[in-house]
Amino acid sequence: PHCVLALAIRSPSSLMLPGARADRLCHMFPRSQLGNAVPTEEPVIFLKSSSAVRSLEGGQIAFAGEVFHHEIELLLLVGQHVPLGTLAEGSELDCVHGVGLGLDLTRRKKQTELKKAGLPWTLAKSFCGAALLSPFTAVAAADLADISFELHVNGERKQHGHVSQMIFDVPFQLRYLNSFVPLLPGDVIFTGTPSGVGPIAQGDRISLSFATPRSLSHLSFDGRL
């Protein structure tokens, strides 16, 4: 997969790989803790390159000496081709073949500088090791409405969220994305982060886990930044 923060966007030309995808992200939880305005009509979407993806167990990370901000997110794995603008209301979840958890790393100081200058956030969001992905697992459509998840850093719970708290729910996000891009098998959608965003550094122990529903509550993914 080629990741983004919140929704999956296909961008083969920028990746220089036929059929490759970059995932996108939209913020689905209120972001007041960062001083950002809360979107009410459209999700905020940005991209990460495929080289940002790494596993939770370890891997290279750029700017390794810096302190990042952690943002845990529910991941959606698209499992079928959905042509542009064809995702009908009520059937959105049919294209979701799995869920997982991801950690979006942000260089917050750099992001603030870029925002003030009116520049793209690429150097703050899309760098080697900035998108940590768990394995994916199948889930019943009914269970998608009751997913909650949490992040522990060095044994301390830092973030916890439930899909009911999202600004834009999962079906809306899928329809919104499909309104301007096709969805393809292998697309990964990051769906936004709950409150509790804070600092994290290389070497910190991390644990991403599902709290509900029961069918997922046994899943916990441990690693180290």
Coordinates of C-alpha atoms in Angstrom, one line a residue, residues 1-2 10-22 50-51:
P1 CA 0.0 0.0 0.0
H2 CA 1.0 3.6 -0.5
R10 CA -4.5 6.9 -6.2
S11 CA -1.4 8.6 -7.6
P12 CA 0.5 6.2 -9.9
S13 CA 2.3 9.0 -11.8
S14 CA 3.8 10.6 -8.7
L15 CA 5.0 7.1 -7.5
M16 CA 6.2 6.2 -10.9
L17 CA 4.8 2.7 -10.5
P18 CA 1.9 1.5 -12.7
G19 CA -1.2 0.9 -10.5
A20 CA 0.5 2.1 -7.3
R21 CA -1.6 4.0 -4.9
A22 CA -1.0 6.7 -2.3
S50 CA 4.7 4.9 -0.4
S51 CA 8.2 5.3 1.1

